[in-house]
Structures are given as C-alpha cells and as structure tokens.
Coordinates of C-alpha atoms and ligand atoms in Angstrom, one line a residue:
M1 CA 0.0 0.0 0.0
T2 CA 1.3 3.5 -0.8
V3 CA 1.4 5.8 2.2
P4 CA -0.7 8.9 1.3
Q5 CA 1.7 11.7 0.3
Q6 CA 1.5 15.4 0.0
S7 CA 1.2 16.6 -3.5
P8 CA 3.1 19.9 -3.8
S9 CA 0.9 21.1 -6.7
S10 CA -2.4 20.4 -4.9
A11 CA -1.6 21.9 -1.5
D12 CA -4.0 24.7 -0.7
T13 CA -5.8 26.1 2.3
L14 CA -7.8 22.9 2.6
G15 CA -4.6 20.9 3.1
P16 CA -2.9 18.5 0.7
A17 CA -4.7 16.0 -1.4
R18 CA -3.9 12.3 -0.7
E19 CA -2.3 10.9 -3.9
L20 CA -3.5 7.4 -4.8
D21 CA -3.8 5.1 -7.7
A22 CA -7.6 4.6 -7.1
V23 CA -10.3 6.0 -4.9
V24 CA -13.4 3.9 -4.4
V25 CA -16.6 5.5 -3.1
G26 CA -18.7 3.2 -0.8
A27 CA -17.9 0.3 1.4
G28 CA -20.7 -2.1 0.8
F29 CA -20.5 -5.4 -1.0
A30 CA -19.0 -3.6 -4.1
G31 CA -16.5 -1.3 -2.5
M32 CA -15.1 -3.9 -0.2
Y33 CA -14.4 -6.4 -3.0
M34 CA -13.1 -3.7 -5.3
L35 CA -10.6 -2.7 -2.6
H36 CA -9.6 -6.4 -2.2
R37 CA -9.0 -6.8 -6.0
L38 CA -7.1 -3.5 -6.5
R39 CA -4.9 -4.1 -3.6
A40 CA -3.9 -7.5 -5.0
L41 CA -2.8 -5.6 -8.1
G42 CA -0.4 -3.6 -6.0
L43 CA -2.4 -0.4 -6.3
S44 CA -2.7 2.2 -3.6
V45 CA -6.4 2.5 -2.9
T46 CA -8.6 4.3 -0.4
V47 CA -12.3 3.6 0.0
L48 CA -14.4 6.6 1.2
E49 CA -17.5 5.7 3.0
A50 CA -20.2 8.0 4.4
G51 CA -21.3 5.6 7.1
D52 CA -19.3 4.7 10.2
G53 CA -19.0 1.1 9.3
V54 CA -19.0 -1.3 6.3
G55 CA -22.2 -2.6 4.8
G56 CA -23.6 0.0 2.4
T57 CA -27.3 -0.5 2.0
W58 CA -27.3 -2.9 5.0
Y59 CA -25.6 -0.4 7.2
W60 CA -28.4 2.1 6.6
N61 CA -31.5 -0.1 6.3
R62 CA -32.1 -1.2 9.9
Y63 CA -35.9 -0.9 9.8
P64 CA -37.9 -3.6 11.6
G65 CA -38.1 -6.7 9.5
A66 CA -35.2 -5.8 7.1
R67 CA -34.2 -8.9 5.4
C68 CA -32.7 -9.9 2.0
D69 CA -35.0 -11.4 -0.7
S70 CA -32.2 -13.5 -2.2
E71 CA -31.3 -16.7 -0.2
S72 CA -28.3 -16.4 2.1
Y73 CA -26.2 -19.1 0.5
Y74 CA -26.0 -17.3 -2.8
Y75 CA -26.4 -13.7 -1.6
S76 CA -22.8 -13.8 -0.7
Y77 CA -19.3 -13.5 -2.2
S78 CA -18.0 -16.3 -4.3
F79 CA -14.4 -14.9 -4.8
S80 CA -13.0 -16.8 -1.8
D81 CA -13.7 -20.5 -1.4
E82 CA -12.3 -20.4 2.2
L83 CA -14.8 -17.6 3.0
Q84 CA -17.8 -19.5 1.6
Q85 CA -16.8 -22.7 3.3
E86 CA -16.2 -21.2 6.7
W87 CA -19.3 -18.9 7.0
E88 CA -22.4 -20.5 8.5
W89 CA -25.7 -18.9 7.5
T90 CA -28.5 -19.4 10.0
E91 CA -31.6 -18.6 8.0
R92 CA -32.9 -19.2 4.5
Y93 CA -33.0 -15.4 3.9
P94 CA -30.4 -13.4 5.9
G95 CA -31.8 -10.7 8.1
Q96 CA -30.0 -7.3 8.2
P97 CA -28.0 -8.0 11.4
E98 CA -26.7 -11.3 9.9
I99 CA -25.6 -9.6 6.7
M100 CA -23.8 -7.0 8.8
R101 CA -22.1 -9.7 10.8
Y102 CA -21.0 -11.4 7.5
L103 CA -19.7 -8.1 5.9
N104 CA -17.8 -7.2 9.1
H105 CA -16.3 -10.7 9.1
V106 CA -15.2 -10.1 5.4
A107 CA -13.7 -6.7 6.3
D108 CA -11.7 -8.3 9.2
R109 CA -10.7 -11.5 7.3
F110 CA -9.3 -9.6 4.4
D111 CA -8.0 -6.7 6.5
L112 CA -9.9 -4.2 4.6
R113 CA -10.5 -1.5 7.2
R114 CA -7.0 0.0 7.1
D115 CA -7.8 1.4 3.6
I116 CA -11.4 2.6 4.4
R117 CA -12.0 6.1 5.6
F118 CA -15.4 6.0 7.4
G119 CA -17.6 9.0 8.1
R120 CA -16.6 10.8 4.9
R121 CA -19.2 11.6 2.3
V122 CA -17.8 12.5 -1.2
T123 CA -19.3 15.7 -2.4
E124 CA -17.3 16.5 -5.5
A125 CA -15.2 14.5 -8.0
A126 CA -13.6 16.3 -11.0
F127 CA -11.4 15.1 -13.7
R128 CA -8.4 17.4 -14.3
E129 CA -7.3 17.3 -17.9
E130 CA -3.9 18.8 -17.1
T131 CA -2.9 15.9 -14.8
G132 CA -5.2 13.2 -16.1
R133 CA -6.3 12.6 -12.5
W134 CA -9.5 12.7 -10.5
E135 CA -9.7 15.1 -7.6
L136 CA -12.3 14.3 -4.9
R137 CA -13.5 16.2 -1.9
T138 CA -15.4 15.0 1.1
D139 CA -17.9 16.9 3.3
D140 CA -15.2 17.3 6.0
G141 CA -12.8 19.0 3.5
D142 CA -10.5 16.1 2.9
R143 CA -9.0 15.9 -0.6
Y144 CA -7.9 12.9 -2.7
S145 CA -6.3 12.7 -6.0
A146 CA -6.3 9.4 -8.0
T147 CA -5.8 8.0 -11.4
F148 CA -9.0 5.9 -11.2
F149 CA -12.3 6.9 -9.6
I150 CA -14.6 4.0 -9.0
T151 CA -18.1 4.4 -7.7
A152 CA -19.5 1.7 -5.5
V153 CA -22.4 3.8 -4.2
G154 CA -25.1 1.3 -4.5
C155 CA -28.3 1.5 -6.6
L156 CA -30.7 2.1 -3.7
S157 CA -29.0 4.4 -1.3
A158 CA -30.4 7.9 -1.9
A159 CA -33.5 8.0 0.3
N160 CA -36.7 9.3 -1.3
I161 CA -38.5 11.4 1.3
P162 CA -41.7 12.7 -0.1
Q163 CA -42.2 16.5 0.0
I164 CA -45.4 16.5 2.1
A165 CA -46.5 19.9 3.3
G166 CA -46.2 20.4 7.1
L167 CA -43.7 17.6 7.8
D168 CA -41.6 20.1 9.7
T169 CA -44.6 20.9 12.0
F170 CA -45.1 17.2 13.1
G171 CA -45.0 16.9 16.8
G172 CA -44.2 13.2 16.8
E173 CA -41.2 11.3 15.4
W174 CA -40.7 10.4 11.8
Y175 CA -38.2 8.2 10.0
H176 CA -37.3 7.0 6.6
T177 CA -36.6 3.3 6.6
G178 CA -33.3 3.7 4.7
R179 CA -32.0 6.0 7.5
W180 CA -33.3 4.0 10.5
P181 CA -31.7 5.0 13.8
H182 CA -28.9 2.6 14.9
E183 CA -30.2 2.4 18.4
G184 CA -33.6 1.3 17.1
V185 CA -37.0 2.8 17.7
D186 CA -39.4 1.6 20.4
L187 CA -42.8 1.5 18.8
T188 CA -44.5 -0.2 21.7
G189 CA -47.8 1.3 22.5
K190 CA -47.5 3.9 19.8
R191 CA -49.9 5.0 17.0
V192 CA -47.7 4.4 13.9
G193 CA -48.3 5.3 10.3
V194 CA -46.4 3.6 7.5
V195 CA -46.4 5.4 4.1
G196 CA -45.4 3.0 1.3
T197 CA -46.0 -0.6 0.4
G198 CA -43.0 -1.6 -1.7
S199 CA -40.6 -4.3 -0.6
T200 CA -39.6 -2.3 2.5
G201 CA -43.1 -1.5 3.7
I202 CA -44.2 -5.1 3.1
Q203 CA -41.4 -6.4 5.3
A204 CA -41.8 -3.7 8.0
I205 CA -45.6 -3.7 8.3
P206 CA -46.1 -7.1 9.9
V207 CA -43.3 -6.5 12.4
I208 CA -44.5 -3.0 13.3
A209 CA -48.0 -4.2 13.7
E210 CA -46.9 -6.5 16.4
Q211 CA -45.2 -3.7 18.3
A212 CA -47.5 -0.8 17.8
D213 CA -50.7 0.0 19.6
H214 CA -52.2 0.8 16.2
L215 CA -50.8 0.8 12.7
T216 CA -52.2 2.8 9.8
V217 CA -50.9 1.8 6.4
F218 CA -51.0 4.5 3.8
Q219 CA -51.0 2.7 0.5
R220 CA -50.8 4.4 -2.9
T221 CA -50.3 1.4 -5.1
P222 CA -51.2 -2.1 -4.1
N223 CA -48.4 -4.6 -4.7
Y224 CA -48.0 -8.3 -5.5
S225 CA -46.1 -10.2 -2.9
I226 CA -45.1 -13.8 -2.6
P227 CA -44.6 -15.5 0.8
A228 CA -40.8 -15.8 1.5
R229 CA -41.2 -19.0 3.6
N230 CA -38.2 -18.0 5.7
G231 CA -36.9 -20.5 8.2
P232 CA -33.7 -21.8 9.8
M233 CA -31.0 -23.0 7.5
E234 CA -31.0 -26.8 7.7
R235 CA -27.5 -28.2 8.5
E236 CA -27.8 -30.8 5.8
F237 CA -28.7 -28.2 3.2
Q238 CA -25.8 -26.0 4.2
R239 CA -23.5 -29.1 3.9
D240 CA -24.8 -29.8 0.4
V241 CA -24.4 -26.2 -0.7
K242 CA -20.8 -26.1 0.5
A243 CA -20.0 -29.4 -1.3
N244 CA -21.5 -28.0 -4.5
Y245 CA -20.5 -24.3 -4.4
D246 CA -18.6 -24.5 -7.7
A247 CA -21.6 -25.8 -9.6
I248 CA -24.0 -23.3 -7.8
R249 CA -21.8 -20.3 -8.7
R250 CA -21.5 -21.6 -12.3
Q251 CA -25.3 -21.7 -12.4
Q252 CA -25.6 -18.2 -11.0
R253 CA -23.2 -16.9 -13.6
A254 CA -25.0 -18.7 -16.5
S255 CA -28.4 -17.4 -15.4
T256 CA -30.6 -14.5 -16.3
N257 CA -30.9 -13.0 -12.8
G258 CA -27.8 -14.3 -11.0
H259 CA -29.9 -16.8 -9.0
P260 CA -29.0 -20.5 -8.9
F261 CA -32.3 -21.7 -10.4
E262 CA -33.6 -22.4 -13.8
I263 CA -36.5 -20.4 -15.4
S264 CA -39.0 -22.9 -16.7
D265 CA -39.0 -23.3 -20.5
T266 CA -42.8 -23.9 -20.5
P267 CA -45.0 -21.1 -21.7
A268 CA -47.8 -20.4 -19.2
L269 CA -50.6 -20.8 -21.7
S270 CA -49.3 -24.0 -23.2
V271 CA -50.6 -26.1 -20.3
P272 CA -54.2 -26.7 -19.2
D273 CA -55.6 -24.4 -16.5
E274 CA -55.5 -27.0 -13.8
E275 CA -51.9 -27.9 -14.5
R276 CA -50.9 -24.2 -14.5
R277 CA -52.7 -23.6 -11.2
A278 CA -50.8 -26.6 -9.7
V279 CA -47.5 -25.1 -10.8
Y280 CA -48.4 -21.7 -9.2
E281 CA -49.6 -23.4 -6.0
A282 CA -46.3 -25.3 -5.8
A283 CA -44.3 -22.1 -6.4
W284 CA -46.4 -20.2 -3.8
E285 CA -45.7 -23.0 -1.3
R286 CA -42.0 -23.0 -2.0
G287 CA -42.0 -19.2 -1.7
G288 CA -39.6 -16.5 -2.7
L289 CA -38.5 -14.7 -6.0
R290 CA -38.5 -18.1 -7.7
F291 CA -42.2 -17.7 -8.3
R292 CA -41.2 -15.5 -11.3
A293 CA -39.5 -18.6 -12.8
A294 CA -42.7 -20.7 -12.8
F295 CA -43.2 -20.2 -16.5
A296 CA -41.0 -19.1 -19.3
D297 CA -42.9 -16.1 -20.5
L298 CA -44.3 -14.3 -17.4
L299 CA -42.1 -11.2 -18.2
V300 CA -42.6 -11.1 -21.9
D301 CA -46.2 -12.1 -22.6
K302 CA -49.0 -10.1 -21.1
E303 CA -51.6 -12.9 -21.3
A304 CA -49.2 -15.3 -19.7
N305 CA -48.5 -12.8 -17.0
D306 CA -52.2 -12.2 -16.4
T307 CA -52.5 -15.8 -15.2
A308 CA -49.9 -15.2 -12.5
S309 CA -51.3 -11.8 -11.6
E310 CA -54.8 -13.3 -11.2
F311 CA -53.5 -16.2 -9.2
I312 CA -51.9 -13.8 -6.7
R313 CA -55.0 -11.7 -6.5
G314 CA -56.9 -14.9 -5.7
K315 CA -54.5 -15.6 -2.8
I316 CA -55.0 -12.0 -1.5
R317 CA -58.8 -12.5 -1.6
D318 CA -58.4 -15.8 0.3
I319 CA -56.1 -14.5 3.0
V320 CA -57.6 -11.1 3.8
L321 CA -60.9 -11.7 5.7
D322 CA -62.5 -8.3 5.1
P323 CA -63.6 -8.2 1.5
E324 CA -63.4 -4.4 1.3
T325 CA -59.8 -4.4 2.6
A326 CA -58.9 -7.3 0.3
E327 CA -60.3 -5.3 -2.7
K328 CA -58.1 -2.3 -1.8
L329 CA -55.0 -4.6 -1.7
L330 CA -55.5 -6.1 -5.1
P331 CA -52.8 -4.9 -7.6
R332 CA -54.3 -4.1 -10.9
D333 CA -52.3 -1.2 -12.4
H334 CA -49.2 -3.2 -13.4
P335 CA -48.4 -6.8 -14.4
F336 CA -46.8 -9.1 -11.8
A337 CA -43.0 -8.6 -11.5
T338 CA -42.8 -5.6 -13.7
K339 CA -42.1 -3.8 -10.4
R340 CA -39.6 -5.5 -8.3
P341 CA -41.8 -8.2 -6.6
P342 CA -41.6 -8.1 -2.8
I343 CA -41.5 -11.3 -0.8
D344 CA -43.1 -11.3 2.7
T345 CA -43.7 -12.9 6.0
Q346 CA -47.4 -12.6 7.0
Y347 CA -48.0 -9.4 5.0
F348 CA -51.5 -9.9 3.8
E349 CA -52.4 -11.7 7.0
T350 CA -51.5 -8.6 9.0
Y351 CA -54.6 -6.8 7.6
N352 CA -56.7 -9.3 9.6
R353 CA -55.4 -7.8 12.9
D354 CA -57.6 -5.5 14.9
N355 CA -54.9 -2.9 15.3
V356 CA -54.2 -2.4 11.6
T357 CA -56.0 0.0 9.2
L358 CA -55.4 0.3 5.5
V359 CA -55.9 3.7 3.9
D360 CA -56.0 4.1 0.2
V361 CA -54.1 7.3 -0.6
R362 CA -54.6 6.9 -4.3
Q363 CA -58.3 7.5 -3.7
S364 CA -57.8 10.0 -0.9
P365 CA -54.3 11.5 -1.4
I366 CA -52.2 12.7 1.5
E367 CA -52.6 16.4 1.8
E368 CA -50.5 17.4 4.7
V369 CA -48.7 16.3 7.8
T370 CA -50.2 18.2 10.8
S371 CA -48.7 18.6 14.2
T372 CA -50.6 15.5 15.4
G373 CA -50.6 13.2 12.4
L374 CA -51.4 12.9 8.7
R375 CA -54.4 14.4 6.8
T376 CA -55.7 12.9 3.6
S377 CA -58.4 14.5 1.4
S378 CA -61.0 12.5 3.4
A379 CA -59.8 12.1 7.0
E380 CA -57.3 12.9 9.6
Y381 CA -55.1 10.3 11.4
E382 CA -53.6 10.9 14.8
L383 CA -50.1 9.4 14.9
D384 CA -47.1 9.3 17.2
V385 CA -44.6 8.0 14.6
I386 CA -44.6 8.2 10.8
V387 CA -42.4 5.7 9.0
F388 CA -41.7 6.6 5.4
A389 CA -41.1 3.4 3.5
T390 CA -41.1 5.5 0.3
G391 CA -38.0 4.0 -1.4
F392 CA -35.1 5.6 -3.1
D393 CA -34.0 7.9 -5.9
A394 CA -32.7 4.7 -7.5
L395 CA -29.6 4.0 -9.6
T396 CA -28.8 7.6 -10.7
G397 CA -29.6 9.3 -7.4
P398 CA -26.5 8.1 -5.5
L399 CA -24.2 9.1 -8.4
L400 CA -25.8 12.5 -9.0
N401 CA -25.8 13.4 -5.4
I402 CA -22.0 13.8 -6.0
D403 CA -21.0 16.7 -8.2
I404 CA -19.1 14.7 -10.8
R405 CA -17.4 16.6 -13.5
G406 CA -15.6 15.1 -16.5
V407 CA -13.6 16.5 -19.4
G408 CA -14.1 20.2 -19.9
G409 CA -15.9 20.4 -16.5
T410 CA -19.0 18.8 -17.9
A411 CA -21.3 17.8 -15.1
L412 CA -22.7 14.2 -15.0
R413 CA -26.0 15.8 -13.9
E414 CA -26.0 17.7 -17.1
K415 CA -25.0 14.7 -19.3
W416 CA -27.8 12.7 -17.7
S417 CA -30.5 15.4 -17.6
E418 CA -32.6 13.3 -20.0
G419 CA -31.8 10.0 -18.3
P420 CA -28.6 8.0 -17.7
R421 CA -26.2 7.3 -20.7
T422 CA -23.5 4.7 -20.1
Y423 CA -21.4 2.2 -22.0
L424 CA -22.2 -1.2 -20.5
G425 CA -23.4 0.5 -17.3
L426 CA -19.7 0.6 -16.3
H427 CA -18.6 4.0 -17.7
A428 CA -19.9 7.3 -19.1
A429 CA -18.2 8.9 -22.2
G430 CA -16.5 12.1 -21.2
F431 CA -15.5 10.8 -17.8
P432 CA -12.1 9.1 -18.4
N433 CA -10.9 6.5 -15.9
M434 CA -14.2 6.6 -14.0
F435 CA -16.0 3.3 -13.5
T436 CA -19.5 2.7 -12.0
I437 CA -20.1 -0.6 -10.3
T438 CA -23.6 -1.8 -11.1
G439 CA -24.4 1.6 -12.8
P440 CA -27.5 2.3 -14.8
G441 CA -27.4 0.4 -18.1
S442 CA -26.1 -2.8 -16.3
P443 CA -28.3 -5.7 -15.1
S444 CA -27.8 -4.6 -11.4
V445 CA -31.2 -4.4 -9.6
L446 CA -32.7 -7.0 -11.9
T447 CA -30.3 -9.6 -10.5
N448 CA -28.9 -11.0 -7.3
M449 CA -26.7 -8.1 -6.5
P450 CA -23.5 -9.8 -5.3
T451 CA -23.3 -11.8 -8.6
S452 CA -23.5 -8.6 -10.6
I453 CA -21.1 -6.8 -8.3
E454 CA -18.4 -9.5 -8.5
Q455 CA -18.7 -9.5 -12.3
H456 CA -18.3 -5.7 -12.5
V457 CA -15.4 -5.6 -10.0
D458 CA -13.6 -8.4 -11.8
W459 CA -14.0 -6.6 -15.1
I460 CA -12.8 -3.3 -13.8
A461 CA -9.8 -4.8 -12.0
D462 CA -8.9 -6.8 -15.1
C463 CA -9.2 -3.6 -17.2
I464 CA -7.0 -1.6 -14.9
E465 CA -4.4 -4.4 -14.9
Y466 CA -4.5 -4.5 -18.7
L467 CA -4.0 -0.7 -18.9
G468 CA -1.0 -0.9 -16.6
S469 CA 0.6 -3.9 -18.4
H470 CA 0.1 -2.3 -21.8
G471 CA 1.5 1.1 -20.8
F472 CA -1.9 2.9 -21.0
D473 CA -3.0 5.3 -18.3
R474 CA -6.3 6.5 -19.7
I475 CA -9.5 4.8 -20.9
E476 CA -12.6 6.5 -22.1
A477 CA -15.6 5.2 -24.0
T478 CA -16.5 6.6 -27.4
V479 CA -19.8 8.4 -27.7
E480 CA -20.7 6.0 -30.6
A481 CA -20.2 3.0 -28.3
E482 CA -22.2 4.6 -25.6
D483 CA -25.1 5.6 -27.9
A484 CA -25.3 2.1 -29.3
W485 CA -25.4 0.6 -25.8
V486 CA -28.1 3.0 -24.6
E487 CA -30.2 2.0 -27.7
H488 CA -29.6 -1.7 -26.8
V489 CA -30.7 -1.1 -23.2
N490 CA -33.9 0.4 -24.5
E491 CA -34.5 -2.4 -26.9
A492 CA -33.9 -5.0 -24.2
A493 CA -36.4 -3.3 -21.9
D494 CA -39.0 -3.1 -24.8
R495 CA -38.8 -6.8 -25.4
T496 CA -40.2 -7.3 -21.9
L497 CA -43.3 -6.2 -20.0
L498 CA -41.1 -4.2 -17.5
P499 CA -41.8 -0.7 -18.9
L500 CA -45.5 -1.3 -18.4
A501 CA -45.2 -0.6 -14.6
G502 CA -45.8 3.2 -15.0
S503 CA -44.9 4.1 -11.4
S504 CA -41.9 1.9 -11.0
W505 CA -38.5 3.1 -9.7
Y506 CA -36.9 1.1 -12.5
L507 CA -38.2 4.0 -14.7
G508 CA -37.5 6.8 -12.2
A509 CA -41.2 7.4 -11.9
N510 CA -41.3 7.4 -8.1
V511 CA -39.3 10.7 -7.9
P512 CA -41.1 13.8 -9.1
G513 CA -39.3 15.4 -12.0
K514 CA -37.0 12.5 -12.7
P515 CA -36.7 11.6 -16.4
R516 CA -38.7 8.4 -17.2
V517 CA -36.1 6.1 -18.7
F518 CA -35.9 2.4 -18.0
M519 CA -32.5 2.3 -16.3
P520 CA -31.3 -1.3 -15.7
Y521 CA -30.3 -3.6 -18.5
A522 CA -33.0 -6.2 -19.0
G523 CA -31.1 -8.5 -21.5
G524 CA -30.1 -10.9 -18.7
F525 CA -27.0 -11.3 -16.6
A526 CA -25.2 -14.1 -18.6
T527 CA -25.8 -12.3 -22.0
Y528 CA -24.5 -9.1 -20.4
A529 CA -21.4 -10.7 -18.9
R530 CA -20.6 -12.3 -22.2
R531 CA -20.8 -8.9 -23.9
C532 CA -18.4 -7.4 -21.3
D533 CA -16.0 -10.3 -21.9
E534 CA -16.1 -9.8 -25.7
V535 CA -15.4 -6.0 -25.2
A536 CA -12.4 -6.8 -23.1
G537 CA -11.3 -9.7 -25.4
N538 CA -11.3 -7.3 -28.4
G539 CA -8.9 -4.9 -26.7
Y540 CA -11.6 -2.9 -25.0
E541 CA -13.7 -2.3 -28.0
G542 CA -15.7 0.9 -27.8
F543 CA -13.1 2.5 -25.6
V544 CA -10.2 4.7 -26.5
L545 CA -7.0 3.8 -24.6
T546 CA -4.2 6.3 -24.4
M547 CA -0.8 6.7 -22.8
Ligands
LIG1 P1 -40.3 1.3 -3.4 O1 -40.4 -0.1 -4.1 O2 -40.0 2.4 -4.3 O3 -41.7 1.5 -2.7 C1 -42.0 2.8 -2.2 C2 -43.4 2.8 -1.7 O4 -43.7 4.1 -1.2 C3 -44.4 2.5 -2.9 O5 -45.5 1.8 -2.3 C4 -44.8 3.9 -3.3 O6 -46.0 4.0 -3.9 C5 -44.8 4.6 -1.9 N1 -44.7 6.1 -2.0 C6 -43.6 6.7 -2.5 N2 -43.8 8.1 -2.4 C7 -45.1 8.2 -1.8 C8 -45.9 9.3 -1.5 N3 -45.5 10.6 -1.7 N4 -47.1 9.1 -1.0 C9 -47.5 7.8 -0.8 N5 -46.8 6.7 -1.1 C10 -45.6 6.9 -1.6 O7 -39.2 1.3 -2.2 P2 -38.8 0.1 -1.3 O8 -40.0 -0.6 -0.8 O9 -37.8 0.7 -0.3 O10 -38.0 -0.9 -2.2 C11 -37.0 -0.4 -3.1 C12 -36.2 -1.6 -3.6 O11 -35.3 -1.9 -2.6 C13 -37.0 -2.9 -3.8 O12 -37.7 -2.9 -4.9 C14 -35.9 -3.9 -3.7 O13 -35.2 -3.9 -4.9 C15 -35.0 -3.3 -2.6 N6 -35.4 -3.9 -1.3 C16 -35.1 -5.2 -1.2 C17 -35.5 -5.8 0.0 C18 -35.2 -7.2 0.1 O14 -34.1 -7.7 -0.3 N7 -36.0 -8.0 0.7 C19 -36.1 -5.1 1.0 C20 -36.4 -3.8 0.8 C21 -36.0 -3.2 -0.4 P3 -46.1 3.9 -5.5 O15 -45.9 2.5 -5.9 O16 -47.4 4.4 -5.8 O17 -45.0 4.8 -6.1

C-alpha cells in the first residue's frame, strides 16, 4: 500500500490531497471487493464511506423486518472458497443483522478496514485534464487525487423522502426506513403510520403491527407479494451447498438473474388451466422470488403474466378476511413482477389484525402532515410516529448526489439530464478512468446483486491491470459505443413487459421530475457478462486507450 503523500501542486488552504492510484466510493459489497482486488494488483487504494462502518445498504436499512430477498447461501461473495466454506448462515433469507455480521467478518478477514475512511461523504469529483487525474473532496474538507475513480455507491442508497406539506410541523417522530436509527425505535404502545407498500413497507408492516398500539398503512399502489417462507438454515442443506458451491456459482453466472435456479421453459398458456394452477400453487408454497420462474414467458407475454397476476390476486382475496380491505389490496395497475416483486412474511395476514387499518391514498391523497398526524383528502389520522417506506432515488440518485465533472468540466448531472447514458453501465463517455459498479445500463437491480457486483469488480480490476501492463493510463468510451449501448438497453427493456409498470422506480417514476427512462439492462446477466468479456477480449472495443 502506498502511504498517502502530500502533492506539492495540490496543496491549498484545505490541506494537501492524498495521492492514490484509485479512490473507491462506498464500502458495501461492491466497494469492499473492489478494494480487495485492486490491492492485490499492488495499487494504492482508499475507500471513502459516508457511514461509520462497512455494509452499504445494509448499514443504513435497519428498519424492523429488514431482510434480503435472495437466499443467504448465494447472496454472498464467491471470490474466496475459504470464505464461503467457513461462513455459516443461520436462516434461508439473511436478516439485516446477519448480513452485517457477514460483511464485518469479510472486512476483518481480508484486513480491509485499514484502507477505508469512514464518516466521509464524497461531495465532488472532478477530472483534471492537465494531470489526467481525478480530484475528490469530502464533506469534511479532505481531498484525494487518484488515477482511477470508482463508484460503489449502490443502486438504492439515496432516500426518497416525499415532500409533504407540514412535515416540519409534526410533533411526533418520523423516520425513513433507509435512514433508520442505529439504536432502534421503540414503537411499543404507539400509533404508527407507515407510508409505502414496496418491498420495504411489506417487510416492515407485519413487524411494526406486532409492536404498535395501532398501525395505519397509507397505500398508494397495491403490490403483488409472494410468501418468503423463511426458516432456519438446515444443517444438511448447508453441507450440500458447501460441497457444491462450484456448480452453484457456475449456475448463477450462467443465469438471467444471478440466482441459482432455472427459469421454466414452458409457456404459461401451453398447459391446461389446472396444471398451470398446480404449478403456481407449488411455487407459492416454495415461496420467494423463484415464483417468477414458474413459466418461461411471465415477463414477456402479457396474457401469460395475467394468469400469474390473477393467481396472486386470488391468494390475497383468500387471505384477507374483510372483502373491502382485500379489494383495496389487489394490484391491478401493473403486471406481476414488472415492479420488483416483494416477498413477505405474513404481510396480507397482517390486515386481519384488529390494530391495523389500511388507507387508500390513491383514492384520498395525503394532503399534509399536521402537528398531530397525517391528513388525507377525506380524513385525519392521529399518529405518534410516521415511517416513510417510500423508497429511493434509485440508480442515478447516489451518483448524481455527488457533483461529478468530467472532461471540460461537464457535469454528470447535465449529461444525464434526460436520463442516464453509459457504456455497459460501467462507464460514461467524457468521464475518463471513472467506473460505475452496477451503474444504470447494467443488469444490477434485476439480478442477485453480489453476482453482478463481482462480475463488475472483476471486469474493472482486469481492465486496470490491462491498462498498466500495456502502458496505458487513460481509458474512455466513445460516444458512438455509448449511444449504441443506450439503444440496446432500451430495446432490451422493450422486449419485456417491464416498462408497463408506470410508477416503477426502474423507470425513475417514483421521484417527481426525474426523467422516465428504463434504467437497468433487461437483457439478462449471462448475456451481459458475455458482452463485457467480448469487449475486453477485443482490446476494450468501444473505448479509447491512451498513454
Ligand atoms: P419502493 O419499491 O419504491 O416503494 C416505495 C413505496 O412508497 C411505494 O408503495 C410507493 O407508492 C410509496 N410512495 C412513495 N412516495 C409516496 C408518496 N409521496 N405518497 C404515498 N406513497 C408513496 O421502495 P422500497 O420498498 O424501499 O423498495 C425499493 C427496492 O429496494 C426494492 O424494490 C428492492 O429492490 C429493494 N429492497 C429489497 C429488499 C429485500 O431484499 N427484501 C427489501 C427492501 C427493499 P407507488 O408505488 O405508488 O410509487
């Protein structure tokens, strides 16, 4: 590791910049592995992290019920066989505290902390043409200068707090789930309102209902949800997994979504009604995101999808005892899985509790927060605590919250004013030597994240190694390559039903004023990874490499 040194040219009143080969922003799954890979190449690297610990999204999202929707044995790193052999998962789906234990273990095991600066939020990053280096500043005035600037800022890390009139007048407490207090919140005996019924709300609502005196759920869009069927990790299953990790990881990398299971090749309408229903019943009983894989065409054929959507609506009607509440909970405005499908533990059942009320804020919109609660167009609700489970300014938000400037001082905010433009979701033309791990235009949120993260980190590390060993010190995509990729990302989305979910965060539609562009790459993980390998194999086709 290079000891940070003072650069005579960059010393100013704020103090000297630390000179490095690479700065990585973010110490979640992505930043930690990026550090590990770059260090192995002999580079001097610093990771800048806003939180006071590792974990990224899992560091911040400590809300009641926070749990991963991928299964633990594959929501994990594959780069070290020792690590995957020694770590023991305790549940089918890892809860937030268990993921934090795992990531802290990884940080210790690979001695990562010595190169991570915690409690530093990067506010600016600018490419200096004269030196060919990136200069970064943090909110506490620290300065860093590096050849490579790598963002590992996560896709869902910029909290979306709705601008509701009167929030500052509220006499109770309010929280966003993605900024949950580390010491926890005691909701016992309180009147709690939850705004939002996405994956987060659907996880939090059953847990909060058990603690609160009364829970009022403010729902704008009803959601499909599949039972998670969480449970303890069986010893025998864990033994099997460990014995077969090579094959499991191969299957993940050969898949569409980075999960180790096959998507059925049977079209939903090719089988008789009864057989289809039996397939859905079995998938419902098994639980989890795998429900999407029950038939081949659920995400590409609306009629096929209708059968799954109707099956789930039937389950909601069966579970929720009050027909009026059940009716309000039925999702009808988007096909199943065109928004990220939540998985749950007792979500719909929670509406059978006496202390839970469902309010339809599509019908009666929230008008203001008062000093004592929340007022919709038709009623006032007295609350002690408001929980905003209102999601994130996804994919672009975490990047655009930093003032990133490329060649000629061009701001990334300006370049992306009509929506993100990237080459492979890894890089933006005009921003030399900058890489975005799981950036917009890559499969990212449509996949099991650690699989996508490892593929990106490996590609970036290999690229940097290639540059060094071939005497190059600058890489930048051509505008033509970027334009072609953006077009391909749009075509890939249009071949699916995904753009039909009009209010989805995939499209940026959850944030007022955000351009509506389908942001992730929907062409599938394996296809994408092959394309990345081809680009590298062809000497970084679509990029210009210079000395
Ligand atoms: P989300 O999916 O964007 O859901 C936000 C919810 O808040 C939606 O119901 C939305 O309604 C509602 N909302 C937003 N602004 C509102 C307003 N002004 N008034 C009323 N309602 C409002 O966010 P999320 O639930 O945090 O999930 C985001 C993503 O994080 C997930 O899709 C998933 O990828 C990930 N996640 C994963 C897990 C897991 O691994 N199990 C858990 C949590 C989150 P509309 O639908 O009408 O916009």
